[in-house]
C-alpha positions as protocol buffer text, in pm:
chain_id: "A"
residue {
  index: 1
  type: MET
  ca { x: 13603 y: 12400 z: 12113 }
}
residue {
  index: 2
  type: THR
  ca { x: 13231 y: 12444 z: 12169 }
}
residue {
  index: 3
  type: SER
  ca { x: 13162 y: 12562 z: 11814 }
}
residue {
  index: 4
  type: SER
  ca { x: 13345 y: 12263 z: 11659 }
}
residue {
  index: 5
  type: TRP
  ca { x: 13155 y: 12024 z: 11889 }
}
residue {
  index: 6
  type: ILE
  ca { x: 12823 y: 12183 z: 11792 }
}
residue {
  index: 7
  type: GLY
  ca { x: 12923 y: 12167 z: 11425 }
}
residue {
  index: 8
  type: GLY
  ca { x: 13010 y: 11798 z: 11465 }
}
residue {
  index: 9
  type: VAL
  ca { x: 12675 y: 11728 z: 11630 }
}
residue {
  index: 10
  type: SER
  ca { x: 12482 y: 11909 z: 11356 }
}
residue {
  index: 11
  type: ILE
  ca { x: 12668 y: 11719 z: 11082 }
}
residue {
  index: 12
  type: GLY
  ca { x: 12603 y: 11392 z: 11267 }
}
residue {
  index: 13
  type: ALA
  ca { x: 12235 y: 11480 z: 11303 }
}
residue {
  index: 14
  type: VAL
  ca { x: 12207 y: 11556 z: 10932 }
}
residue {
  index: 15
  type: LEU
  ca { x: 12374 y: 11227 z: 10845 }
}
residue {
  index: 16
  type: MET
  ca { x: 12131 y: 11037 z: 11071 }
}
residue {
  index: 17
  type: LEU
  ca { x: 11816 y: 11194 z: 10921 }
}
residue {
  index: 18
  type: PRO
  ca { x: 11794 y: 10961 z: 10621 }
}
residue {
  index: 19
  type: GLY
  ca { x: 11800 y: 10667 z: 10862 }
}
residue {
  index: 20
  type: CYS
  ca { x: 11500 y: 10811 z: 11048 }
}
residue {
  index: 21
  type: SER
  ca { x: 11289 y: 10866 z: 10740 }
}
residue {
  index: 22
  type: GLU
  ca { x: 10972 y: 10662 z: 10719 }
}
residue {
  index: 23
  type: GLN
  ca { x: 11014 y: 10352 z: 10507 }
}
residue {
  index: 24
  type: PRO
  ca { x: 10741 y: 10291 z: 10249 }
}
residue {
  index: 25
  type: GLN
  ca { x: 10526 y: 9993 z: 10339 }
}
residue {
  index: 26
  type: LYS
  ca { x: 10531 y: 9704 z: 10098 }
}
residue {
  index: 27
  type: MET
  ca { x: 10194 y: 9616 z: 9952 }
}
residue {
  index: 28
  type: ALA
  ca { x: 10077 y: 9258 z: 9986 }
}
residue {
  index: 29
  type: ARG
  ca { x: 10135 y: 9063 z: 9667 }
}
residue {
  index: 30
  type: THR
  ca { x: 9830 y: 8954 z: 9473 }
}
residue {
  index: 31
  type: GLU
  ca { x: 9767 y: 8593 z: 9376 }
}
residue {
  index: 32
  type: GLN
  ca { x: 9848 y: 8697 z: 9020 }
}
residue {
  index: 33
  type: GLN
  ca { x: 10188 y: 8831 z: 9124 }
}
residue {
  index: 34
  type: ILE
  ca { x: 10261 y: 8531 z: 9343 }
}
residue {
  index: 35
  type: HIS
  ca { x: 10183 y: 8287 z: 9063 }
}
residue {
  index: 36
  type: ALA
  ca { x: 10317 y: 8488 z: 8770 }
}
residue {
  index: 37
  type: GLY
  ca { x: 10607 y: 8247 z: 8726 }
}
residue {
  index: 38
  type: ASP
  ca { x: 10457 y: 7914 z: 8828 }
}
residue {
  index: 39
  type: SER
  ca { x: 10252 y: 7819 z: 8525 }
}
residue {
  index: 40
  type: ALA
  ca { x: 10441 y: 7489 z: 8519 }
}
residue {
  index: 41
  type: VAL
  ca { x: 10678 y: 7291 z: 8734 }
}
residue {
  index: 42
  type: ALA
  ca { x: 11019 y: 7169 z: 8615 }
}
residue {
  index: 43
  type: SER
  ca { x: 10866 y: 6857 z: 8459 }
}
residue {
  index: 44
  type: GLY
  ca { x: 10655 y: 7077 z: 8230 }
}
residue {
  index: 45
  type: ALA
  ca { x: 10328 y: 6966 z: 8392 }
}
residue {
  index: 46
  type: PRO
  ca { x: 10097 y: 7247 z: 8501 }
}
residue {
  index: 47
  type: ARG
  ca { x: 10106 y: 7327 z: 8871 }
}
residue {
  index: 48
  type: ILE
  ca { x: 9770 y: 7272 z: 9038 }
}
residue {
  index: 49
  type: HIS
  ca { x: 9654 y: 7466 z: 9344 }
}
residue {
  index: 50
  type: LEU
  ca { x: 9375 y: 7311 z: 9551 }
}
residue {
  index: 51
  type: TYR
  ca { x: 9100 y: 7516 z: 9713 }
}
residue {
  index: 52
  type: GLN
  ca { x: 8823 y: 7387 z: 9940 }
}
residue {
  index: 53
  type: CYS
  ca { x: 8493 y: 7561 z: 9867 }
}
residue {
  index: 54
  type: ASP
  ca { x: 8199 y: 7639 z: 10094 }
}
residue {
  index: 55
  type: ASP
  ca { x: 7978 y: 7426 z: 9868 }
}
residue {
  index: 56
  type: ASP
  ca { x: 8181 y: 7121 z: 9982 }
}
residue {
  index: 57
  type: ARG
  ca { x: 8362 y: 7085 z: 9650 }
}
residue {
  index: 58
  type: THR
  ca { x: 8731 y: 7103 z: 9573 }
}
residue {
  index: 59
  type: LEU
  ca { x: 8847 y: 7358 z: 9317 }
}
residue {
  index: 60
  type: PHE
  ca { x: 9156 y: 7285 z: 9104 }
}
residue {
  index: 61
  type: VAL
  ca { x: 9329 y: 7609 z: 8995 }
}
residue {
  index: 62
  type: ASN
  ca { x: 9605 y: 7652 z: 8735 }
}
residue {
  index: 63
  type: PHE
  ca { x: 9769 y: 7990 z: 8671 }
}
residue {
  index: 64
  type: LYS
  ca { x: 9906 y: 8072 z: 8325 }
}
residue {
  index: 65
  type: ASP
  ca { x: 10022 y: 8369 z: 8118 }
}
residue {
  index: 66
  type: LYS
  ca { x: 10224 y: 8529 z: 8400 }
}
residue {
  index: 67
  type: GLY
  ca { x: 9929 y: 8506 z: 8637 }
}
residue {
  index: 68
  type: LEU
  ca { x: 9680 y: 8679 z: 8405 }
}
residue {
  index: 69
  type: THR
  ca { x: 9497 y: 8360 z: 8305 }
}
residue {
  index: 70
  type: VAL
  ca { x: 9348 y: 8106 z: 8541 }
}
residue {
  index: 71
  type: LYS
  ca { x: 9192 y: 7766 z: 8468 }
}
residue {
  index: 72
  type: LEU
  ca { x: 8929 y: 7640 z: 8713 }
}
residue {
  index: 73
  type: ARG
  ca { x: 8804 y: 7281 z: 8750 }
}
residue {
  index: 74
  type: HIS
  ca { x: 8594 y: 7100 z: 9009 }
}
residue {
  index: 75
  type: ASP
  ca { x: 8740 y: 6767 z: 8895 }
}
residue {
  index: 76
  type: ALA
  ca { x: 9104 y: 6706 z: 8805 }
}
residue {
  index: 77
  type: TRP
  ca { x: 8997 y: 6546 z: 8475 }
}
residue {
  index: 78
  type: ALA
  ca { x: 8711 y: 6781 z: 8379 }
}
residue {
  index: 79
  type: SER
  ca { x: 8748 y: 7045 z: 8112 }
}
residue {
  index: 80
  type: ALA
  ca { x: 8856 y: 7379 z: 8256 }
}
residue {
  index: 81
  type: VAL
  ca { x: 8677 y: 7711 z: 8270 }
}
residue {
  index: 82
  type: VAL
  ca { x: 8930 y: 7970 z: 8148 }
}
residue {
  index: 83
  type: LEU
  ca { x: 8925 y: 8320 z: 8296 }
}
residue {
  index: 84
  type: THR
  ca { x: 9152 y: 8614 z: 8224 }
}
residue {
  index: 85
  type: ALA
  ca { x: 9241 y: 8936 z: 8405 }
}
residue {
  index: 86
  type: PRO
  ca { x: 9331 y: 9251 z: 8211 }
}
residue {
  index: 87
  type: SER
  ca { x: 9613 y: 9329 z: 8457 }
}
residue {
  index: 88
  type: GLN
  ca { x: 9756 y: 9234 z: 8796 }
}
residue {
  index: 89
  type: GLY
  ca { x: 9517 y: 9279 z: 9088 }
}
residue {
  index: 90
  type: LEU
  ca { x: 9195 y: 9282 z: 8884 }
}
residue {
  index: 91
  type: PRO
  ca { x: 8927 y: 9010 z: 8883 }
}
residue {
  index: 92
  type: TYR
  ca { x: 8943 y: 8721 z: 8640 }
}
residue {
  index: 93
  type: ILE
  ca { x: 8656 y: 8730 z: 8392 }
}
residue {
  index: 94
  type: GLY
  ca { x: 8512 y: 8456 z: 8174 }
}
residue {
  index: 95
  type: GLU
  ca { x: 8187 y: 8379 z: 8001 }
}
residue {
  index: 96
  type: SER
  ca { x: 7923 y: 8436 z: 8274 }
}
residue {
  index: 97
  type: ILE
  ca { x: 8174 y: 8397 z: 8559 }
}
residue {
  index: 98
  type: ILE
  ca { x: 8395 y: 8627 z: 8766 }
}
residue {
  index: 99
  type: ALA
  ca { x: 8664 y: 8511 z: 9009 }
}
residue {
  index: 100
  type: THR
  ca { x: 8828 y: 8740 z: 9261 }
}
residue {
  index: 101
  type: PHE
  ca { x: 9127 y: 8649 z: 9478 }
}
residue {
  index: 102
  type: SER
  ca { x: 9182 y: 8795 z: 9824 }
}
residue {
  index: 103
  type: GLY
  ca { x: 9465 y: 8648 z: 10028 }
}
residue {
  index: 104
  type: ASN
  ca { x: 9416 y: 8270 z: 10036 }
}
residue {
  index: 105
  type: HIS
  ca { x: 9054 y: 8291 z: 9921 }
}
residue {
  index: 106
  type: ILE
  ca { x: 8886 y: 8297 z: 9584 }
}
residue {
  index: 107
  type: THR
  ca { x: 8527 y: 8415 z: 9537 }
}
residue {
  index: 108
  type: ILE
  ca { x: 8346 y: 8284 z: 9231 }
}
residue {
  index: 109
  type: LYS
  ca { x: 8038 y: 8469 z: 9108 }
}
residue {
  index: 110
  type: VAL
  ca { x: 7796 y: 8332 z: 8850 }
}
residue {
  index: 111
  type: PRO
  ca { x: 7479 y: 8529 z: 8763 }
}
residue {
  index: 112
  type: GLY
  ca { x: 7168 y: 8386 z: 8931 }
}
residue {
  index: 113
  type: LYS
  ca { x: 7367 y: 8184 z: 9188 }
}
residue {
  index: 114
  type: ARG
  ca { x: 7509 y: 8266 z: 9529 }
}
residue {
  index: 115
  type: PRO
  ca { x: 7884 y: 8343 z: 9539 }
}
residue {
  index: 116
  type: VAL
  ca { x: 8107 y: 8046 z: 9619 }
}
residue {
  index: 117
  type: ILE
  ca { x: 8404 y: 8114 z: 9847 }
}
residue {
  index: 118
  type: CYS
  ca { x: 8701 y: 7878 z: 9839 }
}
residue {
  index: 119
  type: GLN
  ca { x: 9005 y: 7866 z: 10067 }
}
residue {
  index: 120
  type: LYS
  ca { x: 9348 y: 7758 z: 9945 }
}
residue {
  index: 121
  type: GLN
  ca { x: 9462 y: 7426 z: 10088 }
}
residue {
  index: 122
  type: VAL
  ca { x: 9810 y: 7396 z: 10234 }
}
residue {
  index: 123
  type: THR
  ca { x: 10008 y: 7136 z: 10041 }
}
């Protein structure tokens, strides 16, 4: 009786091992991944994300091309600055401008100027 009980315990322990294995941690999604599918709302109009910048201006952000292209404006009616990223998680690059997302913040760097940091507004 003892050997069958020990055998049952060892089989039970082996069956429980996969449940004890360490689960891989999920990586935080990048802004590009989050917005990969929201280039437009159901009406067909582009979805606009608002950011408040430390230079007291509002930044209007549109994501396109599965999150690999971003359009930036400081006025809803102004022409946009278009930036692209070569792949998910990398900075967006345009002519003399680089934009990097980190959480709910975007940092905009232009040569010869101080970086501008903008925080996403809750809508």
